Coordinates of C-alpha atoms in Angstrom, one line a residue:
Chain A
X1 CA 158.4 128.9 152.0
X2 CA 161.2 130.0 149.7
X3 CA 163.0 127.2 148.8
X4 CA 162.4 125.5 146.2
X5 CA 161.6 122.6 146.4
X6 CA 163.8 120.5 144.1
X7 CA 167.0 121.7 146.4
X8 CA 165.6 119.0 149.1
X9 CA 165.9 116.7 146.8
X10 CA 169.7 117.1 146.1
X11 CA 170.8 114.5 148.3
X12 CA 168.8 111.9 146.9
X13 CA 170.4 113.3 143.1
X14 CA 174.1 113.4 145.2
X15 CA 173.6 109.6 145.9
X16 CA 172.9 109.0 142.5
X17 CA 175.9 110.5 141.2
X18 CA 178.2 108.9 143.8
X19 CA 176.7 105.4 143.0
X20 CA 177.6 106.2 139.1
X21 CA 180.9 107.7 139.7
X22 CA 181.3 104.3 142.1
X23 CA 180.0 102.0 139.2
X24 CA 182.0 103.4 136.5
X25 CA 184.9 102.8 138.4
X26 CA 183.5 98.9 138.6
X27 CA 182.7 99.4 134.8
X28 CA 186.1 100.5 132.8
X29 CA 187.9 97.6 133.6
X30 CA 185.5 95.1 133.0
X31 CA 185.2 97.1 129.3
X32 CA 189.0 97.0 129.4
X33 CA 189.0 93.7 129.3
X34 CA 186.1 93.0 126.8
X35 CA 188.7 95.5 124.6
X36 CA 191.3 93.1 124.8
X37 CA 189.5 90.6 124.0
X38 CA 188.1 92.1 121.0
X39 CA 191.8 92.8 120.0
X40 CA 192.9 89.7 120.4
X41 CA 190.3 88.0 118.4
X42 CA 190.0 85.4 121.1
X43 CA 186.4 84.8 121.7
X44 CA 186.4 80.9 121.7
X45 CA 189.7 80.5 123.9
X46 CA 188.2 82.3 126.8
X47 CA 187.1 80.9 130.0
X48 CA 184.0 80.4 130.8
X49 CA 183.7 83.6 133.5
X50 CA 185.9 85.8 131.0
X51 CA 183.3 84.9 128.0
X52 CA 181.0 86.6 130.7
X53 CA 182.8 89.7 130.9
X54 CA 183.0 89.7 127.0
X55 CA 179.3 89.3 126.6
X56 CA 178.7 92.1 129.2
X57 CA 181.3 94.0 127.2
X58 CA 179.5 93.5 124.2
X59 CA 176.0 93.9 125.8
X60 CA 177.1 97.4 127.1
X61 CA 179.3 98.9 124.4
X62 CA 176.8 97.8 121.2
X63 CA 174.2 100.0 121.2
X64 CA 177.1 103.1 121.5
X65 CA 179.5 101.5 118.9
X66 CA 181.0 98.8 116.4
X67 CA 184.4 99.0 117.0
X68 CA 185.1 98.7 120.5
X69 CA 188.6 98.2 120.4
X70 CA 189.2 101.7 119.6
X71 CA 186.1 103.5 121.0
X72 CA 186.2 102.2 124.4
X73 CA 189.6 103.9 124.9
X74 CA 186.9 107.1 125.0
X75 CA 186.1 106.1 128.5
X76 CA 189.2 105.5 131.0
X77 CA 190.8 106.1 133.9
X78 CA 189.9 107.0 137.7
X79 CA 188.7 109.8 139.4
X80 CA 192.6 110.7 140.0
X81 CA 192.8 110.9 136.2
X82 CA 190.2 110.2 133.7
X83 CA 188.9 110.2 130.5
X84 CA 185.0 110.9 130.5
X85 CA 183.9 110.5 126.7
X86 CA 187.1 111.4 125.6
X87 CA 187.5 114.8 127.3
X88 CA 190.5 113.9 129.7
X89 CA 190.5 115.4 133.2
X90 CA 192.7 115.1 136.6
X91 CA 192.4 115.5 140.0
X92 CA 194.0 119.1 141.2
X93 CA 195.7 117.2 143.7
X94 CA 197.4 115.2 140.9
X95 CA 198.6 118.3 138.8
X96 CA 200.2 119.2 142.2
X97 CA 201.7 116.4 143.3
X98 CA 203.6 115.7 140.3
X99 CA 205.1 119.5 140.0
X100 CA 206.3 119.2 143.5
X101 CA 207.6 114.8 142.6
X102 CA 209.0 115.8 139.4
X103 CA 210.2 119.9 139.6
X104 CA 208.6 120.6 136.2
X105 CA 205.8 122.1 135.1
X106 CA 204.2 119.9 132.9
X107 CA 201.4 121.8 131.2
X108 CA 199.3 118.8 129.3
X109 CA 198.0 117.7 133.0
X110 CA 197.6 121.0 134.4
X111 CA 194.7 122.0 131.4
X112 CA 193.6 118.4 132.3
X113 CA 193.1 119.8 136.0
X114 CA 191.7 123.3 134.7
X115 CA 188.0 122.1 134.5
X116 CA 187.3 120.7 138.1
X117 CA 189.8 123.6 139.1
X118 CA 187.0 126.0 138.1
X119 CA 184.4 124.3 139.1
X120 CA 186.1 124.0 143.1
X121 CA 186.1 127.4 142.6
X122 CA 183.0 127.6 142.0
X123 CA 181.5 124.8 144.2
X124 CA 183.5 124.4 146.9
X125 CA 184.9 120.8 148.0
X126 CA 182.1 119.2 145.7
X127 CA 184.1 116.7 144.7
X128 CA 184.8 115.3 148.4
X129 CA 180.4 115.1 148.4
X130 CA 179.4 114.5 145.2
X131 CA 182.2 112.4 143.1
X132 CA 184.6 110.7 145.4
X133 CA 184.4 107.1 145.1
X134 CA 185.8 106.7 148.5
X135 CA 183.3 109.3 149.9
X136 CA 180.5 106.5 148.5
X137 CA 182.1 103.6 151.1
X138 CA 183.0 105.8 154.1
X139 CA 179.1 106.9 154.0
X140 CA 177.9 103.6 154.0
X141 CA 180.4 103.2 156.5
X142 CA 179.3 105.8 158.8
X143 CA 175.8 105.0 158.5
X144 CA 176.9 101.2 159.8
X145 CA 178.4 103.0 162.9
X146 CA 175.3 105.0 163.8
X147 CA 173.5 101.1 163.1
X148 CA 176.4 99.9 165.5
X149 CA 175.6 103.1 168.1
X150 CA 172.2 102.0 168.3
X151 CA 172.6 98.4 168.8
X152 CA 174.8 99.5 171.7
X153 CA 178.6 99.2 170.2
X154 CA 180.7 101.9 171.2
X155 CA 181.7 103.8 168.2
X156 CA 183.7 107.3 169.0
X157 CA 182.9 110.3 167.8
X158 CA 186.2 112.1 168.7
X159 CA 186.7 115.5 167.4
X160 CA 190.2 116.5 166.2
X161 CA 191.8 119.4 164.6
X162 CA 190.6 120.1 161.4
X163 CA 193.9 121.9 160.2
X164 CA 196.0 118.8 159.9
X165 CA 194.6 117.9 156.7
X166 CA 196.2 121.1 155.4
X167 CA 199.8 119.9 157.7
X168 CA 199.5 116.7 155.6
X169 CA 199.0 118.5 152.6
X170 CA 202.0 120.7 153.2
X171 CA 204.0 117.4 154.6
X172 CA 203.1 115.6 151.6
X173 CA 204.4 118.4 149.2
X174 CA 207.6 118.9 151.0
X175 CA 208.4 114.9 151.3
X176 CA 207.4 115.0 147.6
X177 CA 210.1 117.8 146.5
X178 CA 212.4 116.1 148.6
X179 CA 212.4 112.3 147.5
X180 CA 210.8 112.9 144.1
X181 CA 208.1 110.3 144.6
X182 CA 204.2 111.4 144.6
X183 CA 203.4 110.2 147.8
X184 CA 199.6 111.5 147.5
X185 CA 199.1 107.9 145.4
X186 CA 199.8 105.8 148.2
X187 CA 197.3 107.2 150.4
X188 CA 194.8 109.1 148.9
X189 CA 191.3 107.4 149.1
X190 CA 189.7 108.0 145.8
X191 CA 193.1 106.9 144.0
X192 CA 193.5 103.8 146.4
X193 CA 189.8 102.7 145.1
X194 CA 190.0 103.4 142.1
X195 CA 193.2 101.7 140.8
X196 CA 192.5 98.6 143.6
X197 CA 189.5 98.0 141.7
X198 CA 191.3 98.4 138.4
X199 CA 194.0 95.8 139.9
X200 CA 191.4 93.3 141.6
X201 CA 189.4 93.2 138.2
X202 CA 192.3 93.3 135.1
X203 CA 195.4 92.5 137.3
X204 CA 194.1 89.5 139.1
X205 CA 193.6 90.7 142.9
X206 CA 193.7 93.6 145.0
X207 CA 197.1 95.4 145.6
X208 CA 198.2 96.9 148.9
X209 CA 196.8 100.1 148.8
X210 CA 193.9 98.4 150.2
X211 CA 195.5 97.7 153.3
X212 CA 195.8 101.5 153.9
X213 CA 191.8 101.8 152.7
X214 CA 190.7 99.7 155.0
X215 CA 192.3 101.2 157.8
X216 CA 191.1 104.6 157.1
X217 CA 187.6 102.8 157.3
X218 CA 188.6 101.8 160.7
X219 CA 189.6 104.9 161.9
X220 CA 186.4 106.8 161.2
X221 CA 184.4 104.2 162.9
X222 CA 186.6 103.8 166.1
X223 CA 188.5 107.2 166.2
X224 CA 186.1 110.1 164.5
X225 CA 183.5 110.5 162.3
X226 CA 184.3 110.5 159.0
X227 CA 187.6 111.1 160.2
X228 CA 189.5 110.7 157.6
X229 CA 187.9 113.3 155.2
X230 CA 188.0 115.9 158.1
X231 CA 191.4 115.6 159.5
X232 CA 193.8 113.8 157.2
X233 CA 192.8 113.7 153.6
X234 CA 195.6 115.9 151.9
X235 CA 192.9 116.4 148.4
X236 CA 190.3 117.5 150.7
X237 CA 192.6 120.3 151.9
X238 CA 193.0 121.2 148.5
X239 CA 189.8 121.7 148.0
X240 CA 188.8 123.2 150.8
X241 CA 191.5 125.7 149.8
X242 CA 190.3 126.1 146.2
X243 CA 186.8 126.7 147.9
X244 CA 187.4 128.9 149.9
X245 CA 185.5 131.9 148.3
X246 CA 183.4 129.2 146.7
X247 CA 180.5 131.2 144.9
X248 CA 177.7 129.1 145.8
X249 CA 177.6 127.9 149.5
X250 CA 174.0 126.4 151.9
X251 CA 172.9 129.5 154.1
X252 CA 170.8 129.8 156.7
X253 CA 167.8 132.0 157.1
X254 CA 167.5 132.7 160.6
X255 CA 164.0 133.8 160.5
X256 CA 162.2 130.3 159.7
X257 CA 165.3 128.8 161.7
X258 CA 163.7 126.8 165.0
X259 CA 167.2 125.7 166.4
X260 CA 166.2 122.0 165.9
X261 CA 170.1 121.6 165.2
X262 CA 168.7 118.9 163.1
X263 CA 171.7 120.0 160.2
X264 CA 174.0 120.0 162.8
X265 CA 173.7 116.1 164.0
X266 CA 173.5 115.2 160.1
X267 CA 176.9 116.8 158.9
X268 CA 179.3 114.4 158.3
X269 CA 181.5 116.8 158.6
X270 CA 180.9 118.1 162.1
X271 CA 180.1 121.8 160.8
X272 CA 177.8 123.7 162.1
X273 CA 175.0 125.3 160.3
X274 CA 173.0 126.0 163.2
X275 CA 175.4 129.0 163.8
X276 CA 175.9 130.2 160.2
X277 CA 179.4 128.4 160.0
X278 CA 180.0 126.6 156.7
X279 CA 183.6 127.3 156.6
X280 CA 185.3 126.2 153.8
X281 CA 184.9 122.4 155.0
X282 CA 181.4 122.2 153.5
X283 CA 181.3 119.8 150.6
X284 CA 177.7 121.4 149.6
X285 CA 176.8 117.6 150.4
X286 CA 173.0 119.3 151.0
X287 CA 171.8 116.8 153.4
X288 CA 171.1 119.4 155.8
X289 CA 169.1 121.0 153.5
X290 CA 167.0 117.8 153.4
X291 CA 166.7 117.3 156.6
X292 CA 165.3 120.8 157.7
X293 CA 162.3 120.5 158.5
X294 CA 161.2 124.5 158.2
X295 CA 163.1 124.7 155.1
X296 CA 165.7 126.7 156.7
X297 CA 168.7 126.0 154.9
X298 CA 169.2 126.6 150.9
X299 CA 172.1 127.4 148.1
X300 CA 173.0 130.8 147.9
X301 CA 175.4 133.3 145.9
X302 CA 178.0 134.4 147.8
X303 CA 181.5 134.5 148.4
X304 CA 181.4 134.5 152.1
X305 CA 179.7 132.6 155.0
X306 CA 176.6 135.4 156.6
X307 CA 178.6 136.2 160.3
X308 CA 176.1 134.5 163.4
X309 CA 172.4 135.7 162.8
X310 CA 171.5 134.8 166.1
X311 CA 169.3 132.4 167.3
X312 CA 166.3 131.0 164.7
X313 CA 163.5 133.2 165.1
X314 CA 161.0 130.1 165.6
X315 CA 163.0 129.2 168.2
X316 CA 162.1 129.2 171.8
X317 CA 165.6 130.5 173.0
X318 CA 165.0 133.6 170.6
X319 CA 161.6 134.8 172.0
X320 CA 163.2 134.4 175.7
X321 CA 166.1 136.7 174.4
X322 CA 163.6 138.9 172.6
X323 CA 162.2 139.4 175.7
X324 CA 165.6 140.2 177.5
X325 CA 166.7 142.3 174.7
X326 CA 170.1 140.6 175.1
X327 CA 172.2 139.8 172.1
X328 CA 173.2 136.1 172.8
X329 CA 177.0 135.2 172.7
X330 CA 178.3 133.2 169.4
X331 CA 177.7 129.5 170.1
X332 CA 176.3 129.4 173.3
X333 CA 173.0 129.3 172.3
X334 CA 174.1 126.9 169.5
X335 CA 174.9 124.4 172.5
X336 CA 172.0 124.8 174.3
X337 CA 169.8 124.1 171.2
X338 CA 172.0 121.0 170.0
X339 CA 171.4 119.5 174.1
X340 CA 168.0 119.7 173.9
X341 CA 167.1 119.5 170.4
X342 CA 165.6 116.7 168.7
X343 CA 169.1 116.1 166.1
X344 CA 168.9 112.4 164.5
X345 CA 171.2 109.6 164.9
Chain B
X1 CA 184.6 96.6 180.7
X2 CA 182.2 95.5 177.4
X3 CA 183.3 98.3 175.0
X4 CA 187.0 97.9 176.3
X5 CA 186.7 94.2 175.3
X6 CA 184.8 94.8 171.9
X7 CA 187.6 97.3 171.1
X8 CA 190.1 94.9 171.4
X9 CA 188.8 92.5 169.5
X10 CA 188.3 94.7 166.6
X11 CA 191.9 96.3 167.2
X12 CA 193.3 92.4 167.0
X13 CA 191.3 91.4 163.8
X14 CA 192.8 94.8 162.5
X15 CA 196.3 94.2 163.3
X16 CA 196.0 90.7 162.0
X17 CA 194.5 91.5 158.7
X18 CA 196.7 94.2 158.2
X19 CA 200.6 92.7 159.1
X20 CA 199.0 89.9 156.6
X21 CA 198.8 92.6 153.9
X22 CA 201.8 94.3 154.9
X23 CA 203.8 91.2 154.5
X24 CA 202.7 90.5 151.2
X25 CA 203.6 94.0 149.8
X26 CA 206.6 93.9 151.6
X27 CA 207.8 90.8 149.8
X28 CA 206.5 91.7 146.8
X29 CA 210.2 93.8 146.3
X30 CA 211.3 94.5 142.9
X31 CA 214.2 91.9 142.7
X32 CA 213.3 90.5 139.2
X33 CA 214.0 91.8 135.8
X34 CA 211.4 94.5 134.5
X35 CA 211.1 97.0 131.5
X36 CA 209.8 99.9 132.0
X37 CA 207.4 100.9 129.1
X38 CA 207.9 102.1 125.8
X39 CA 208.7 105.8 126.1
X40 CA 210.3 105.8 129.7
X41 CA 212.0 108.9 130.4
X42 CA 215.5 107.7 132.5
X43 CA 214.8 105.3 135.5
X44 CA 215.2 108.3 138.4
X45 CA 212.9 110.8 136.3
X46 CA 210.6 108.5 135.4
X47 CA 210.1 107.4 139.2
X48 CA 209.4 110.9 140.0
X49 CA 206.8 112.1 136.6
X50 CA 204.8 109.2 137.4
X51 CA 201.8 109.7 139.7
X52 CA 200.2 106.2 139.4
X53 CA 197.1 106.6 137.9
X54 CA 197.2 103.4 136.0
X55 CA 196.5 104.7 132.4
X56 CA 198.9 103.1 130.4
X57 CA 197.6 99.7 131.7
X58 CA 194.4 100.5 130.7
X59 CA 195.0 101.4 127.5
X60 CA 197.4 98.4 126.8
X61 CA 196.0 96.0 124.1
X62 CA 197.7 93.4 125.4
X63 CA 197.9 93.4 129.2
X64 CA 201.4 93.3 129.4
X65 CA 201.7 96.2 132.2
X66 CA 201.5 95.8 135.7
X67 CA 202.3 97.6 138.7
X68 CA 205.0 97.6 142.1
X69 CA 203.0 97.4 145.0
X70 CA 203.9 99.9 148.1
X71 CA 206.6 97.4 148.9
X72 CA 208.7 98.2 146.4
X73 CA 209.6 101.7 147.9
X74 CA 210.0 104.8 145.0
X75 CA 209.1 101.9 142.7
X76 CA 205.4 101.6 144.1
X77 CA 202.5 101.7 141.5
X78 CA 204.9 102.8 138.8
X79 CA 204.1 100.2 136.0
X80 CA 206.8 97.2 134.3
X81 CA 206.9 94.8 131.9
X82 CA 207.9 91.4 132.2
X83 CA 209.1 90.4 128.7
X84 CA 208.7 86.6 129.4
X85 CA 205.4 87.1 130.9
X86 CA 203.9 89.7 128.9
X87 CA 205.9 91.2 125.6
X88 CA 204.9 94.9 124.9
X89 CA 203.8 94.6 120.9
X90 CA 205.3 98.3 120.2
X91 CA 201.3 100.1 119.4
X92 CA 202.7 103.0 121.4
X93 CA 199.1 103.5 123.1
X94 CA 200.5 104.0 126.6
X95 CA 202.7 106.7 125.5
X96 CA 200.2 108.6 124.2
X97 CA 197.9 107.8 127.2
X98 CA 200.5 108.7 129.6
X99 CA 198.9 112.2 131.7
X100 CA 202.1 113.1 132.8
X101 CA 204.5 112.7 130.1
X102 CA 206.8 109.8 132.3
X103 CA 206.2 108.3 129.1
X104 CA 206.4 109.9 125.5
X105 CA 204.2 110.3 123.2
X106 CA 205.7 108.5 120.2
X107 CA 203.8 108.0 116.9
X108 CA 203.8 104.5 115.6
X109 CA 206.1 104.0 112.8
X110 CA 209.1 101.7 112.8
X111 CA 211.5 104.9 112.3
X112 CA 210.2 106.7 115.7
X113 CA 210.2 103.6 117.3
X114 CA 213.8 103.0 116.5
X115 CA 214.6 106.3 117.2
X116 CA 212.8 107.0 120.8
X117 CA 212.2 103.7 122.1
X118 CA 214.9 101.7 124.5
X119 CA 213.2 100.0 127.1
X120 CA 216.4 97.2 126.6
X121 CA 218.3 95.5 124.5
X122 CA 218.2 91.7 123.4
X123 CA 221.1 89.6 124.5
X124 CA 221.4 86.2 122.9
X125 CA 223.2 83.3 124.9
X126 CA 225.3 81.1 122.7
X127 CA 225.5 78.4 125.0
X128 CA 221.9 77.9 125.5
X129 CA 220.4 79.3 121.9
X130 CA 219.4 76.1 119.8
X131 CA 220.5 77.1 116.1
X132 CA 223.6 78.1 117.7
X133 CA 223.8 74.6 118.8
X134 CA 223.0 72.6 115.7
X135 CA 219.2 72.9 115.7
X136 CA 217.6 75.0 113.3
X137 CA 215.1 77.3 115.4
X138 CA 214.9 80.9 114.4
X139 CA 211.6 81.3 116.3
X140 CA 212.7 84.8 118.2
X141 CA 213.4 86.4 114.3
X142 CA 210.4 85.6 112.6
X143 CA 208.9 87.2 116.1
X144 CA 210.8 90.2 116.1
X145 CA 208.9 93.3 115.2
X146 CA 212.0 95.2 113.8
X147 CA 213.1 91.9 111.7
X148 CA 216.7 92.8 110.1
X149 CA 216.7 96.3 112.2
X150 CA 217.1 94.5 115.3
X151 CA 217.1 91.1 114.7
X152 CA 219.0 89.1 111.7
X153 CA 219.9 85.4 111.5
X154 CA 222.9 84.3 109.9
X155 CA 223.6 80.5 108.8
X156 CA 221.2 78.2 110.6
X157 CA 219.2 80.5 111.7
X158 CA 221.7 81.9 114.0
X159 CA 220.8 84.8 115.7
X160 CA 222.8 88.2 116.3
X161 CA 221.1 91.1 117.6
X162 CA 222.0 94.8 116.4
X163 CA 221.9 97.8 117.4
X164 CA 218.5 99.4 116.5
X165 CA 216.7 96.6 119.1
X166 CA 214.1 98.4 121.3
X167 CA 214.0 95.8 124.0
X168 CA 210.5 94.9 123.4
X169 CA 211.0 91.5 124.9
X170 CA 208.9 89.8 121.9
X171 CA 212.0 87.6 121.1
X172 CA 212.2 86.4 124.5
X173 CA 208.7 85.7 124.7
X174 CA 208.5 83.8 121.8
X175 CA 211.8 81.8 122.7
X176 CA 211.3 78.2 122.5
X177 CA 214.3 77.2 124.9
X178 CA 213.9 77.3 128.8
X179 CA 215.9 79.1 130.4
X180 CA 215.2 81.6 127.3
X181 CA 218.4 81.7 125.2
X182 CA 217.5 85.5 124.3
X183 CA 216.8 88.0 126.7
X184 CA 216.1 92.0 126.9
X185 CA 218.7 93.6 129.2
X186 CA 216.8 96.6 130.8
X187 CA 217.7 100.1 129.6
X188 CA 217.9 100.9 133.5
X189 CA 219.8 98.2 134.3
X190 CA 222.3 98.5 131.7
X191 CA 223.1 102.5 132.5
X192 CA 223.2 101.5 136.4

């Protein structure tokens, strides 16, 4: 065994970081609120629920600092843009969107982007694994709708073309230039959850962007799986883009490989491991690193996915070829292995 | 025949929930007097910079900003000020929050606020504005931020605004009268 073994436990870490990214999002406007409070020196005309949020505000911010009303403005924002301990960061998708709305290049958010920029590059579509608030609900989602397939409710499992996330990119750019509106923040997920939550908690309920949310959670669980990130989400293409030569990607080694096609039933992403293709789709989410049982799969440098190495050689389809001295044809095998393998869910 | 029939339920409940939430943004047009924030660049730029991320409400010491909901068309999740409901107190924290530069960054002195801000100007109603009409009031100048810059009272109290107001909407917070005998004309709404 040559993985180590702290790579299986990723997903559990990946969880954990999608929970606190999730949270944070719950927590800044409920700080935001303790701040105005603060400012407005109005501690004994509160309500009873709001001297709740002050005491929270108070509870959490203390121990950090004793002047709230200024410090707090350290921590803002959404994933779309944010301030994380006062460094200030944006979504790439945001520097874009507003050069193509407003036909100016406006520097200041573009060194905001440069940080998770590089580290697309470097990562791949981690965000879309790892970060993304709306990634935390459609999870939980899709693990309701293989509750739902077990109790016997249909749920689909359609599979669609994977390119029209980059046609609504591109459609979203254009329509952009041409009206001068971002469009991007009407429907893209981690925005919509973000600045609902901000609205349902300082604003006083949630806006119409959740309309649009809830929809999308409809459409993975009666259309595809996980539909929306696959074929639709317009920052998703963008960082599938930006990850394309992502330096460090899951491979497979194809000599402890048994063709369980375990990895492929967990991706949420319908990719397919079993037969060495990552693409640029993966999000380096590393559940199917977690859920190989011969410790197949593992991060590795490289700029490009290895082509198909064949069958695993632990697998029963690989001696039989051995035997034939036949070189199987790309996917075939794959197909055979996913029908009668043992894949969860 | 089952998974037909399940589907159409949940298709139903879908459709129901969401013409419910469509209505609601749909009404929620912007047909009422707004600012925009301190800062603004022109209404049709501004519209256009701003990618609705939410910032400069979160940063605002004193709630006053909200946000158009998808109904309101180009409008949608750009942020406003109602003066009545919400007065913007001129700390110039959005402006410096602002990721994209719809607003400016302006530094918080009363000379570059005069100078950069015009989110309106004040209007004051004769007809309706007490110390114009015998009773002493003068609550929207002791309110003003910018008192004698934008703001001075003659005999009575009398109010008369010049030419440095920002349209911070302060006065017509503060007003005492209902309807408000002084209110902030949007910048937007004046050029149109």
């Amino acid at each position: 065994m040559t993985v180590i073994p702290l790579q299986k436990k990723l997903n559990y870490l990946r969880w954990v970081a999608l929970a606190t990214v999730f949270s944070m999002l719950l927590l800044i406007p409920f700080l935001y609120l303790y701040q105005t409070f603060v400012a407005a020196h109005a501690y004994d005309y509160l309500s009873s629920y709001e001297k709740l949020v002050y005491k929270f505000g108070e509870f959490v911010s203390s121990p950090f600092t004793s002047d709230p009303k200024e410090a707090l403005d350290a921590l803002k924002g959404t994933t779309w843009i944010g301030r994380l301990f006062g460094l200030d960061l944006a979504d790439p998708l945001a520097a874009v969107a507003n050069t193509a709305a407003s036909k100016r290049f406006y520097w200041p958010l573009w060194t905001m982007a440069l940080i998770p920029i590089g580290l697309t590059l470097v990562f791949g579509r981690f965000f879309c694994g790892w970060l993304c608030p709306a990634t935390f609900i459609y999870e939980l989602n899709d693990n309701m709708g293989a509750w739902l397939r077990k109790l016997g409710v249909p749920v689909s499992r359609r599979r669609l073309n994977r390119s029209m996330k980059y046609f609504v990119l591109a459609v979203g750019i254009a329509w952009s230039v041409l009206m001068g509106v971002t469009v991007f923040s009407w429907i893209y997920p981690p925005l919509l959850i973000g600045r609902e939550l901000n609205y349902a908690i300082t604003l006083g309920g949630f806006g119409a962007g959740m309309v649009f949310f809830v929809l999308t959670l409809l459409f993975d669980l009666l259309v595809a799986r996980r539909g929306f990130c696959r074929y639709l989400c317009p920052g998703g293409a963008l960082y599938s883009l930006l990850g394309h030569f992502r330096l460090l990607r899951v491979q497979r080694k194809a000599e402890i490989c048994n063709d369980c096609a375990k990895c492929n039933a967990v991706c949420q992403f319908g990719l397919s491991p079993l037969t060495d293709r990552f693409t640029q789709e993966c999000n380096n989410c590393t559940a199917c690193i977690q859920v190989c049982p011969t410790d197949a799969l593992s991060f590795a440098l490289r700029i490009q996915d290895q082509p198909y190495q064949g069958p695993g050689h632990l697998g029963r389809h690989y001696a039989r070829h051995r035997h034939d001295g036949e070189v199987p044809e790309d996917g075939k095998t794959a197909q055979l292995a996913a029908s009668t393998g043992s894949g969860r869910i | 025949m089952q998974r037909r029939r399940i589907l159409k339920l949940i298709a139903g409940v879908a459709v129901s929930v969401l013409s419910g939430g469509v209505a609601r943004a749909a009404r929620v047009v912007a047909n009422f007097r707004f600012v925009r924030p301190p800062g603004a660049l022109p209404e049709h730029e501004f519209t256009s910079a701003c990618i609705g991320c939410g910032l400069c409400a979160q940063v605002c010491p004193n709630r006053a900003i909200n946000y158009f909901s998808p109904g309101a068309g180009k409008k949608a999740n750009t942020p406003y000020i109602v003066p009545r409901t919400k007065a913007c107190i001129l700390c110039m924290k959005c402006g410096a929050a602002c990721p994209t530069g719809a607003l400016k960054k302006i530094t918080r002195n009363a000379e570059s606020i005069v100078q950069n801000v015009k989110m309106g100007h004040a209007r004051v109603d004769k007809t309706l504005c007490l110390s114009y009409q015998g009773k002493t009031c003068g609550v929207c100048y002791r309110a003003c931020p910018l008192q004698d810059r934008a703001l001075k009272v003659g005999m009575l109290e009398q109010p008369e605004v010049l030419g440095e107001c920002v349209g911070c909407g302060i006065c017509e917070r503060s007003c005492i009268q209902i309807p408000q005998a002084i209110k902030v004309i949007p910048t937007h709404l004046a050029t149109a």
